[in-house]
CSV table of C-alpha atoms in Angstrom, one decimal:
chain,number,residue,atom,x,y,z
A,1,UNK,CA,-14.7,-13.9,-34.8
A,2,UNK,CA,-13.5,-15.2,-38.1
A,3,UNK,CA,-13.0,-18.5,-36.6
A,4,UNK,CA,-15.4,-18.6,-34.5
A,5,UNK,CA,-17.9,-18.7,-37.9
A,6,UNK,CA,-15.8,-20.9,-39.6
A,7,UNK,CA,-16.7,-23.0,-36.5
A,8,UNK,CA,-20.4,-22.8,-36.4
A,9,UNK,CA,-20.2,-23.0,-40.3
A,10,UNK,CA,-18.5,-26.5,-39.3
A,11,UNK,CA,-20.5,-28.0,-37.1
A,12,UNK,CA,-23.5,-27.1,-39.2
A,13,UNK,CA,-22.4,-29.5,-42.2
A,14,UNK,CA,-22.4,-32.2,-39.1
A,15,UNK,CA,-26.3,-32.4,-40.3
A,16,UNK,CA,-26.0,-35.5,-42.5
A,17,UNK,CA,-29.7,-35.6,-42.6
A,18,UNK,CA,-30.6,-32.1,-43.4
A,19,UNK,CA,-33.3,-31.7,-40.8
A,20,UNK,CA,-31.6,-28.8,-38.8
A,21,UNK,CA,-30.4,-30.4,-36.0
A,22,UNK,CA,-27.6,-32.6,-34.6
A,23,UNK,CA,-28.3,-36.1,-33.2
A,24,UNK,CA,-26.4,-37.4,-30.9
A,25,UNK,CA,-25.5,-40.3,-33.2
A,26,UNK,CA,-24.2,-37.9,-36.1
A,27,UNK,CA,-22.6,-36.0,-33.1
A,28,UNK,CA,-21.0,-40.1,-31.7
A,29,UNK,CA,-19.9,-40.5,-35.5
A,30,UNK,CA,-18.5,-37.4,-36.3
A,31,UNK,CA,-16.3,-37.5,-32.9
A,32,UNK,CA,-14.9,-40.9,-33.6
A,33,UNK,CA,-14.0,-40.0,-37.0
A,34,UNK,CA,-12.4,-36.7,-35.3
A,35,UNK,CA,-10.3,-38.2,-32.7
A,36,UNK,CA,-9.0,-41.0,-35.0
A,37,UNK,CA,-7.5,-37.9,-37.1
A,38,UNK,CA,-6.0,-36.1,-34.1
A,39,UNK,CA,-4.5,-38.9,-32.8
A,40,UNK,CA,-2.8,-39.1,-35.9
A,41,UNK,CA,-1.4,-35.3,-35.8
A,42,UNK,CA,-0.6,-35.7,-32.2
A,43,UNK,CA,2.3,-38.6,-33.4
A,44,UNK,CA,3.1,-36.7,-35.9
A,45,UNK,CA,4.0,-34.0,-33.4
A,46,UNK,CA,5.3,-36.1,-31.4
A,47,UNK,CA,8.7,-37.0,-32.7
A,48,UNK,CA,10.4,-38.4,-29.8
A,49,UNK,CA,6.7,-40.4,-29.2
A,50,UNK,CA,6.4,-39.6,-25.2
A,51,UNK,CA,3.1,-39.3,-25.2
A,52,UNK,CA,3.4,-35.3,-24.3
A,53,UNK,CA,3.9,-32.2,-27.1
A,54,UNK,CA,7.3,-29.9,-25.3
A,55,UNK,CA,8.6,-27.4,-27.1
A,56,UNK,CA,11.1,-29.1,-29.0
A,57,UNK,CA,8.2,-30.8,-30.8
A,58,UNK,CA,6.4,-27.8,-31.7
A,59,UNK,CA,10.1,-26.4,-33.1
A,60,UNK,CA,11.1,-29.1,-35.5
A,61,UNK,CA,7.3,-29.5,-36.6
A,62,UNK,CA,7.6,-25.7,-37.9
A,63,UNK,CA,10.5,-26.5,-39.2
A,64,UNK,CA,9.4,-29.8,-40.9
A,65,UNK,CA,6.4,-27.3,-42.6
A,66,UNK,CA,8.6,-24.7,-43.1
A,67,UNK,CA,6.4,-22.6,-40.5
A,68,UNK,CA,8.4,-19.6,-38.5
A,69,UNK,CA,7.8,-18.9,-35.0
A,70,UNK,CA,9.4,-16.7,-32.1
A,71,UNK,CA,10.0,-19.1,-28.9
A,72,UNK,CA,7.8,-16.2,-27.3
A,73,UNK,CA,5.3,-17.7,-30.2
A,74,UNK,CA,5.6,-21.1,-29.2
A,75,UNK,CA,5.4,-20.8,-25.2
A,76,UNK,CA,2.4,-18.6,-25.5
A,77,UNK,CA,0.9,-21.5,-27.8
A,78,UNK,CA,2.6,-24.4,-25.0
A,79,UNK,CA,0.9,-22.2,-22.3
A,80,UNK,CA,-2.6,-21.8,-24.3
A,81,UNK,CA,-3.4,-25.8,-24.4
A,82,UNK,CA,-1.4,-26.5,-21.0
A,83,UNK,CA,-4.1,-27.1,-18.8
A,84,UNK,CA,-2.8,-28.2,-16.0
A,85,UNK,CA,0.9,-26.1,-16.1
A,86,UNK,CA,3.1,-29.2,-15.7
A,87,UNK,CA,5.3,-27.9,-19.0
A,88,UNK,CA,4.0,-30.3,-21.5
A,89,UNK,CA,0.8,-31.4,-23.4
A,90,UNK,CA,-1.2,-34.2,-23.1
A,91,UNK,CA,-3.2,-35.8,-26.1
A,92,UNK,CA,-6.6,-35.1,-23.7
A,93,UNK,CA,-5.4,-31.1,-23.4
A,94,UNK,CA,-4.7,-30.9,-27.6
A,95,UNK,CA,-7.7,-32.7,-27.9
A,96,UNK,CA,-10.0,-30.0,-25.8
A,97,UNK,CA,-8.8,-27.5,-27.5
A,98,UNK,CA,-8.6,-29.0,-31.1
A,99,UNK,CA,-12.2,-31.5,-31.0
A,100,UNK,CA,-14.4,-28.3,-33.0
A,101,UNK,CA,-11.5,-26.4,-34.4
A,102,UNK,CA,-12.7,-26.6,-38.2
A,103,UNK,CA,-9.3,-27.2,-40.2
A,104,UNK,CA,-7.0,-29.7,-38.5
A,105,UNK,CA,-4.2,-30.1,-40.9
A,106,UNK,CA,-0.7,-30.0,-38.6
A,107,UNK,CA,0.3,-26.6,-41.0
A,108,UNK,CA,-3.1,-25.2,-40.3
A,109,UNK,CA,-3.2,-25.6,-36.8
A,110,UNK,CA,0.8,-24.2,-36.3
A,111,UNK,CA,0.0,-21.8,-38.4
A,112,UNK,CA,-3.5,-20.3,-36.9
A,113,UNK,CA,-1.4,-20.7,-33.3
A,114,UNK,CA,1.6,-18.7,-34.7
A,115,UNK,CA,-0.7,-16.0,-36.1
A,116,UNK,CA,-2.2,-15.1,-32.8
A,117,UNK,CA,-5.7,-16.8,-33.6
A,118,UNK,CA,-7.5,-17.2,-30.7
A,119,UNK,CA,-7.7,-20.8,-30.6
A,120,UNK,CA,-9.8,-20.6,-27.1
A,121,UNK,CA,-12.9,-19.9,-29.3
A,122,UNK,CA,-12.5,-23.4,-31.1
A,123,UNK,CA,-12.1,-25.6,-28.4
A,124,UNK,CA,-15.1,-28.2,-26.2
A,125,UNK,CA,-16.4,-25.4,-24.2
A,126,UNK,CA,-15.3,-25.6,-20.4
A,127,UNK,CA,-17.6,-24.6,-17.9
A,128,UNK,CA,-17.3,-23.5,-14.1
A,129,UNK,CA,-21.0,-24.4,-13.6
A,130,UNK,CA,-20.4,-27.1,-11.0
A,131,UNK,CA,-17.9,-24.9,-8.6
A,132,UNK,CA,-21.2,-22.6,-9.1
A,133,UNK,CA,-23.5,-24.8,-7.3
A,134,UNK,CA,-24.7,-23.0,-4.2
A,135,UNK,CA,-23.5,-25.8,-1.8
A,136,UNK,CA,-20.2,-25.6,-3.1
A,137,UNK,CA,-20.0,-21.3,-3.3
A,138,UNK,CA,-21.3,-21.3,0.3
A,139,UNK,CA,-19.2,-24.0,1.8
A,140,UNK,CA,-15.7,-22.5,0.0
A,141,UNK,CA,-16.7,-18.8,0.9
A,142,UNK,CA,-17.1,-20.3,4.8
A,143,UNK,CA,-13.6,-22.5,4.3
A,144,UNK,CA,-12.0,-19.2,3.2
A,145,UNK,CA,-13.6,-17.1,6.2
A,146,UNK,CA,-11.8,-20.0,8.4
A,147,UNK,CA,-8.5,-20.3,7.0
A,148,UNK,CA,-7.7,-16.5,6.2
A,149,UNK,CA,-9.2,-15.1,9.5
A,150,UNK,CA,-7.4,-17.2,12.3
A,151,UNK,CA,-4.0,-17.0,10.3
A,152,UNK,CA,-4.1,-13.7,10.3
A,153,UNK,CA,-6.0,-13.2,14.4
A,154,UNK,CA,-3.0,-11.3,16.1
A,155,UNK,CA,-2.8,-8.3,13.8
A,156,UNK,CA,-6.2,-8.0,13.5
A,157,UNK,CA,-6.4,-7.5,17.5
A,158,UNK,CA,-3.4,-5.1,17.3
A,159,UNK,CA,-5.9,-3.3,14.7
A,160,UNK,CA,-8.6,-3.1,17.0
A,161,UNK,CA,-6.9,-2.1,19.5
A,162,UNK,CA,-5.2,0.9,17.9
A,163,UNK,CA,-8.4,1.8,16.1
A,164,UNK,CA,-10.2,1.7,19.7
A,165,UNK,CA,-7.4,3.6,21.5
A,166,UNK,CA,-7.1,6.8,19.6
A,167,UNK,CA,-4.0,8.8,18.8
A,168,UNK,CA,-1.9,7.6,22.5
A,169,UNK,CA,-1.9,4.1,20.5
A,170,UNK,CA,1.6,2.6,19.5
A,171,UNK,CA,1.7,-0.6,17.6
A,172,UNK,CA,4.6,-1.3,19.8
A,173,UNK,CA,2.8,-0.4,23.3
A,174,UNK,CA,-0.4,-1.9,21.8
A,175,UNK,CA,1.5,-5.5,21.6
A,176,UNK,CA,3.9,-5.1,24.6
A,177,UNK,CA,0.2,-4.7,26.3
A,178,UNK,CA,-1.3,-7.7,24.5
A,179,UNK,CA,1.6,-9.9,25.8
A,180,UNK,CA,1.5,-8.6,29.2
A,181,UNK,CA,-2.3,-9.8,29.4
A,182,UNK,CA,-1.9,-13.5,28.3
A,183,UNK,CA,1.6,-14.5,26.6
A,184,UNK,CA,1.3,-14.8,22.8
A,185,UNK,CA,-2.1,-16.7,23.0
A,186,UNK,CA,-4.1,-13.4,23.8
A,187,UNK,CA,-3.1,-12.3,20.5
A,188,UNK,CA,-5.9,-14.7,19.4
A,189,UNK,CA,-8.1,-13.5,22.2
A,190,UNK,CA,-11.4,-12.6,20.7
A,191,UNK,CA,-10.8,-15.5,17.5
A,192,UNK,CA,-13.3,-17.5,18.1
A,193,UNK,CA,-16.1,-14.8,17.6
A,194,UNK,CA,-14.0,-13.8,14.4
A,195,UNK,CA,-14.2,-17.8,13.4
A,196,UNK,CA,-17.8,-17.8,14.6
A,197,UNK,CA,-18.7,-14.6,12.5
A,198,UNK,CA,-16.5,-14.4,9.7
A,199,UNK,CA,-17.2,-18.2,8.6
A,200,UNK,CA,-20.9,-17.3,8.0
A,201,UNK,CA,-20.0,-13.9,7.0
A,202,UNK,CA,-17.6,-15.2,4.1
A,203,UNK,CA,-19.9,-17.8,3.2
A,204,UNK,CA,-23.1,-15.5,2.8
A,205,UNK,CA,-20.9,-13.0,0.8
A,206,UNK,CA,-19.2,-15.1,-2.2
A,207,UNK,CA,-22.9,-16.9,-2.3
A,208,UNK,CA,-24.3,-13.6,-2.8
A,209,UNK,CA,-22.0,-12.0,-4.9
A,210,UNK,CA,-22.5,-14.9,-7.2
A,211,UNK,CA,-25.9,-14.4,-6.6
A,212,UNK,CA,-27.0,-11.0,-7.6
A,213,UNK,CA,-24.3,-11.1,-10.4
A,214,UNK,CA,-26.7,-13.4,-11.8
A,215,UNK,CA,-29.5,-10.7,-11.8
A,216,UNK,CA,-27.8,-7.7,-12.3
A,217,UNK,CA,-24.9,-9.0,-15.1
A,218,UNK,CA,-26.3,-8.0,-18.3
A,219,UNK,CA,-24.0,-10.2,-20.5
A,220,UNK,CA,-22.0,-12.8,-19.2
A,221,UNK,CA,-19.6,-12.5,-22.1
A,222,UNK,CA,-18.9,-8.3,-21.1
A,223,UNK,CA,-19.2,-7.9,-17.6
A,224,UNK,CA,-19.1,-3.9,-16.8
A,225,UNK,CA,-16.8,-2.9,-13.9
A,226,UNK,CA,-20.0,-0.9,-12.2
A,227,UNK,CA,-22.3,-4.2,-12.6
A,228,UNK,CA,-19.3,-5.6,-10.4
A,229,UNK,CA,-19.0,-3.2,-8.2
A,230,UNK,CA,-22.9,-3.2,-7.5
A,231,UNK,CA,-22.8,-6.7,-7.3
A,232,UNK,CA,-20.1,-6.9,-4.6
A,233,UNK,CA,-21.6,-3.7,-2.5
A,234,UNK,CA,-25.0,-5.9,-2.4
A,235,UNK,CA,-23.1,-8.7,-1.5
A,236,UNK,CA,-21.2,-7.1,1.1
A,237,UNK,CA,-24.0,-5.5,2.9
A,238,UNK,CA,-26.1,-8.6,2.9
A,239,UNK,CA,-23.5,-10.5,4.9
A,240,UNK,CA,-22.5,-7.9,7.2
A,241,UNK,CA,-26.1,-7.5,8.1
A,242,UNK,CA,-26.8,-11.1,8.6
A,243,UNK,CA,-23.9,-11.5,10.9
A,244,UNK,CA,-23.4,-8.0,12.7
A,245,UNK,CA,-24.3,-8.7,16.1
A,246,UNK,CA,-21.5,-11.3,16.0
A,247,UNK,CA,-19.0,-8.3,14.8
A,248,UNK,CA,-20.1,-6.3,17.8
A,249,UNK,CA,-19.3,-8.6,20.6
A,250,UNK,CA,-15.6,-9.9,18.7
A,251,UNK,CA,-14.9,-6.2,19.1
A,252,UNK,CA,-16.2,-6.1,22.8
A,253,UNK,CA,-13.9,-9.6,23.2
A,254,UNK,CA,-11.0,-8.0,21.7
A,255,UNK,CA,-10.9,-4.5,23.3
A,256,UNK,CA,-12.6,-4.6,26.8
A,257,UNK,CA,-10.4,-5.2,29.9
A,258,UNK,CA,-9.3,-9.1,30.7
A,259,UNK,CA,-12.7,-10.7,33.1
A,260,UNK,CA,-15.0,-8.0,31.9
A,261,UNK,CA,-16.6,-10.9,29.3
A,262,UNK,CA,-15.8,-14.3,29.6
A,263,UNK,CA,-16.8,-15.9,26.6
A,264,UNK,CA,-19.3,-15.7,23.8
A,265,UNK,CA,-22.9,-16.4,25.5
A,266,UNK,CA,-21.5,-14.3,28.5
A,267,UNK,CA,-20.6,-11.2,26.1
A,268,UNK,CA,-24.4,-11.7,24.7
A,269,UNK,CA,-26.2,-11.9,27.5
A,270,UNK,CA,-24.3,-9.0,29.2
A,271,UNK,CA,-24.2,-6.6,26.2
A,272,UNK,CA,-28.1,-7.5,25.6
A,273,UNK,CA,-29.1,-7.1,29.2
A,274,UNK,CA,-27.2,-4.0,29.8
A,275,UNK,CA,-27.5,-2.1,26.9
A,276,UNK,CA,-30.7,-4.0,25.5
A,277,UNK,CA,-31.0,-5.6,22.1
A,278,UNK,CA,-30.2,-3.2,19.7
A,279,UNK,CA,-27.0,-2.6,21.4
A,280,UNK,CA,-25.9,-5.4,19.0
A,281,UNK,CA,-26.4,-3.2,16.4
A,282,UNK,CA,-24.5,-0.1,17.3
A,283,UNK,CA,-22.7,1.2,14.5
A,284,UNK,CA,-24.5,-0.5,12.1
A,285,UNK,CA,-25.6,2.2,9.5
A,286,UNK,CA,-21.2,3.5,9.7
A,287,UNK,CA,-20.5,-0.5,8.9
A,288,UNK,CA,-22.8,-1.0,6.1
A,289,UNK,CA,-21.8,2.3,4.6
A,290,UNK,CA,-18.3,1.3,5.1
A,291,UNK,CA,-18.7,-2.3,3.3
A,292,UNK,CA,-20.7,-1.2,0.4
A,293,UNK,CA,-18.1,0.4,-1.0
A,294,UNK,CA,-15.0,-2.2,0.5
A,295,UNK,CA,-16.8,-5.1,-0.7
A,296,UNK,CA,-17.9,-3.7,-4.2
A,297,UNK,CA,-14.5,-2.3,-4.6
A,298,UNK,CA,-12.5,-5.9,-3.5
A,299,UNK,CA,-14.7,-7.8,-5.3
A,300,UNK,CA,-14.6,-6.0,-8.3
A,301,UNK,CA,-11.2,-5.5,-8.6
A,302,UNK,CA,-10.6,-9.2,-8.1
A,303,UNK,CA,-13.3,-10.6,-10.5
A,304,UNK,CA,-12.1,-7.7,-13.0
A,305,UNK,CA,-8.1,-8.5,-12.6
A,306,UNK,CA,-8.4,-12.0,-12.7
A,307,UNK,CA,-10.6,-12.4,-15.8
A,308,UNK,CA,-8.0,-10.1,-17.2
A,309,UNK,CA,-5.6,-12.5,-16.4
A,310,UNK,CA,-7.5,-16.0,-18.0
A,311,UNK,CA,-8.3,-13.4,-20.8
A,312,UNK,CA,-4.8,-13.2,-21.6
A,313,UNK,CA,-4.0,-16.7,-20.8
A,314,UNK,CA,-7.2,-18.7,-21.8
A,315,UNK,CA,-7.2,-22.0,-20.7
A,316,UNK,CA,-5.2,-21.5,-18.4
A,317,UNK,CA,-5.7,-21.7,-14.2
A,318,UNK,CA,-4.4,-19.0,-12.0
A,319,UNK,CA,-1.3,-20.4,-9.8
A,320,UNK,CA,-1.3,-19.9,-6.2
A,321,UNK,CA,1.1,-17.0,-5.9
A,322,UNK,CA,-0.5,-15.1,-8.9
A,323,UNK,CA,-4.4,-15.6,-6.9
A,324,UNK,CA,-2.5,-14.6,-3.7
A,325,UNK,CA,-1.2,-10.9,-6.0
A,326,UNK,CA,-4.3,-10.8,-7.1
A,327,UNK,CA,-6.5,-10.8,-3.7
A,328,UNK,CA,-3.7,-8.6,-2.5
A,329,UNK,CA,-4.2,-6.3,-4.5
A,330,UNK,CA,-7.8,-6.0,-4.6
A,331,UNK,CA,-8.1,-5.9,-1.2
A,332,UNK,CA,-5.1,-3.0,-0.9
A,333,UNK,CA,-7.2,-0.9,-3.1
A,334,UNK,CA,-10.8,-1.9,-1.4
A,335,UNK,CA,-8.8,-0.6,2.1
A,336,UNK,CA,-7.7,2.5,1.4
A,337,UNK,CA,-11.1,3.3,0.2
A,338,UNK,CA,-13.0,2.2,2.8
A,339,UNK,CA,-10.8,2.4,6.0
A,340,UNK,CA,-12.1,5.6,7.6
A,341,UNK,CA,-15.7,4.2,7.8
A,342,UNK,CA,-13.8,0.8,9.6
A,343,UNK,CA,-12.4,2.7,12.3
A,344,UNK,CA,-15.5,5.1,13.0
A,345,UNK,CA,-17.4,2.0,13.1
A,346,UNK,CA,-15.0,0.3,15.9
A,347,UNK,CA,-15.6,3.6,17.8
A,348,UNK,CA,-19.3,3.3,17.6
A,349,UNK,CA,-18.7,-0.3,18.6
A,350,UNK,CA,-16.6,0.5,21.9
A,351,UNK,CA,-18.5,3.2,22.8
A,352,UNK,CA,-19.2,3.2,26.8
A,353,UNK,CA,-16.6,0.9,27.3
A,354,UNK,CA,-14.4,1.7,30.4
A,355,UNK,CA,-11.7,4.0,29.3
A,356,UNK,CA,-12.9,4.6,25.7
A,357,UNK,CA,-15.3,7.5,25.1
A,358,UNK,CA,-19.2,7.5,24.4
A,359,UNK,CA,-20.6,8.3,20.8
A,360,UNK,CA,-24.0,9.5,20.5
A,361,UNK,CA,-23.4,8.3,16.2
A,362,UNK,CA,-21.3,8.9,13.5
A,363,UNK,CA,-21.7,12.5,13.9
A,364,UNK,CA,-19.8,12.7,17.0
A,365,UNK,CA,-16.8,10.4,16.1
A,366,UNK,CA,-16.3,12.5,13.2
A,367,UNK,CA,-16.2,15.7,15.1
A,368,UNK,CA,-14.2,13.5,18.0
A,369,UNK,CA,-11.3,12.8,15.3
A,370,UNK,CA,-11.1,15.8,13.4
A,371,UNK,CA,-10.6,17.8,16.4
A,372,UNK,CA,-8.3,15.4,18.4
A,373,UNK,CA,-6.1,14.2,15.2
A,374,UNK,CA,-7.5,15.7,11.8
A,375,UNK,CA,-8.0,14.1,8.8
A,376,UNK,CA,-5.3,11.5,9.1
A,377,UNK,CA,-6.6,10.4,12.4
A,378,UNK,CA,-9.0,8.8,10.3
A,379,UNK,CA,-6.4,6.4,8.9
A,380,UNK,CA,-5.1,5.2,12.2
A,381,UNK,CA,-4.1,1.7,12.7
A,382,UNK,CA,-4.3,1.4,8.8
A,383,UNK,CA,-0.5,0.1,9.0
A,384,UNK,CA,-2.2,-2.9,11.0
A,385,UNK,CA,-4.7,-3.6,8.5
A,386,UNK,CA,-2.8,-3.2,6.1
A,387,UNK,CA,-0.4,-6.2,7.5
A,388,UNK,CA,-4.0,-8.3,8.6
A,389,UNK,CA,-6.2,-7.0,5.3
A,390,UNK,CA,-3.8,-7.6,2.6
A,391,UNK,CA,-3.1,-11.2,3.6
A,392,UNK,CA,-6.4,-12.5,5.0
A,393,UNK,CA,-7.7,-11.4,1.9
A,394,UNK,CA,-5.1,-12.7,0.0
A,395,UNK,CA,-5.3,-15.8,1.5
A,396,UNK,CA,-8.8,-16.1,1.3
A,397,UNK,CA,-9.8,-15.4,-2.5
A,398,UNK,CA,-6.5,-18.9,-2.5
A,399,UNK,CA,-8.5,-20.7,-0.2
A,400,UNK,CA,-12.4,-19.8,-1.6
A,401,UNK,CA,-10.9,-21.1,-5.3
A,402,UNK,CA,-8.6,-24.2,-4.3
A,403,UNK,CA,-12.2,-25.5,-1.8
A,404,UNK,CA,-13.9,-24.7,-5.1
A,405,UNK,CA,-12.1,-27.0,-6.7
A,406,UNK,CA,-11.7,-29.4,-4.0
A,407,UNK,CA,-16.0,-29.2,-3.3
A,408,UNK,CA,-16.6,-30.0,-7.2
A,409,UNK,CA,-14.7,-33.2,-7.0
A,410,UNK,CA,-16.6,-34.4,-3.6
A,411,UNK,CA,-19.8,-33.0,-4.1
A,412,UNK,CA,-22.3,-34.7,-6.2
């Protein structure tokens, strides 16, 4: 906080005419001025004159102002203004970071790195306003649907089918009976309904997430875990309304016997005609009351991990493998909370089916699996999605950020 009023107290005396604001010409003048001087620290830095600060530089500058520093001290500081995690610093990535900071002697700046001042607070202020944009949230959240869903299409269907089967289901006879249907290609059998539904799906849910953070986020700056969590449950909910009938006939694809559908419209127009229209809505309420609490709890525990994480490394972009832990994670936790909703709404969803019992609602799977398994029957198949959750998620809160970044470059 210190700095960040010595800062304000700076750019304040920017007002060469007194009349309470800042042109853009005394703005124009004061940056020239201001980038002639850190040019002239950066070569000073610079000893070897590369172009680039390493951490050599950084160690014989200390030296040269007799300064002290851990190399812990001087990696954390490398890391701080190392934008773009290629090991060195470029004048553009001091400059960002140094442009407002208020003293710019080489000593003070060491010195205010070395004693943990948050030099984040000084720097041009960097904004994630144009991956934002609606068009670019909705197209990355679809990308992500895309990507994470079919990489991941055979263990979901060994999911399914294990959820749908009840406690005679084996992961091992579930597969041996998946290959004896269609060779390894069945294993996507049912995909492109998932494709078809989780696209839209993925795309509706990051757009509204970002959405209703908007209205329920009280301060941008503090974001509460439970203003997350309400966010995400909104989110959630709105998406897996939108798109449910779509979920009900990729479960009917994925569980029914080989011929009884035979493709998308045929599933529709069967299910619809047979069971009329709200039969594309069975198991609804058990789904919604299910995501409302997966969403809120995946979202939230990924938005709240990984602002920990550019908390502790400001400046700084997430790589790959550490957004790949951190989707993991949060959707490991979102699972176990959610999972016995997941597989009561399957059963609601298969319900009729030949071979697979009828449900008159929720009440009666809950009865059905208590009695036939107990409590832990309401956990089956969790192995499954545990092995299709963890990395579809994973994989898509990697693909939602890096088409984030790739939309904001093509987009206008």
């Amino acid at each position: 906080l210190k700095i960040a009023d010595e800062t304000w107290d700076f750019i304040l005396k920017q007002d060469t005419n007194s009349d309470g604001l800042i042109s853009l010409e005394e703005f124009k003048t004061f940056a020239l001025a201001r980038q002639k001087k850190l040019e002239s620290i950066f070569d000073s830095i610079d000893k070897d004159g590369n172009g680039y600060l390493e951490e050599k530089d950084i160690e014989q500058a200390l030296i040269q102002y007799g300064l002290k520093a851990t190399k812990s001290k001087i990696h954390q500081f490398l890391e701080t203004l190392d934008e773009n995690k290629d090991g060195k610093i470029s004048f553009r990535e001091f400059q960002e970071l140094t442009m407002l900071f208020p003293r710019i002697e080489v000593d003070q700046i060491l010195s205010s790195a070395i004693n943990d001042l948050d030099f984040a607070n000084n720097g041009i202020p960097k904004t994630d306003a144009k991956n934002m944009k609606p068009l670019n949230v909705f197209l990355s959240g679809g990308v992500a649907g895309l990507i994470s869903r079919t990489s991941t299409a055979p263990a979901d269907r060994i999911k399914i089918m294990m959820q749908a089967g009840g406690k005679n289901a084996k992961i091992g006879t579930v597969i041996r009976d998946i290959l004896a249907e269609g060779g390894p290609m069945a294993f996507w059998r049912g995909n492109g309904a998932n494709v078809i539904k989780i696209m839209p799906e993925s795309a509706a849910k990051f757009y509204c997430y970002e959405f209703f953070k908007k209205k329920i986020i009280r301060d941008p700056t503090d974001v509460q875990i439970q203003e997350r969590l309400l966010s995400g449950s909104l989110a959630g909910m709105t998406a897996q309304t939108a798109i449910y009938p779509m979920e009900v006939i990729k479960t009917r694809l994925a569980v029914s016997p080989p011929g009884t559908y035979t493709s998308i419209p045929n599933a529709f127009t069967k299910i619809v005609s047979g069971e009329g229209f709200g039969a594309l809505y069975k198991g609804l309420g058990a789904s919604n009351i299910g995501i409302i609490p997966y969403a809120g709890v995946d979202l939230a525990v990924y938005g709240t991990v990984k602002d920990m994480w550019v908390k502790k490394h400001p400046n700084c972009t997430p790589a790959w493998y550490e957004t790949l832990c951190m989707g993991a994670f949060s959707s490991f936790v979102g699972q176990v909370v959610a999972y016995p909703l997941q597989l009561m709404r399957t059963k609601l969803q298969s319900s009729g089916l030949p071979g697979r019992p009828v449900y008159g609602g929720m009440s009666d799977v809950i009865r059905d699996v208590l009695k036939e398994e107990g409590f832990l029957g309401f956990y089956r198949g969790i192995g499954p999605n545990f092995m299709k959750g963890i990395p579809a998620v994973a994989i898509g809160y990697l693909s939602y950020e890096k088409a984030k970044e790739f939309f904001s470059r093509v987009l206008p």
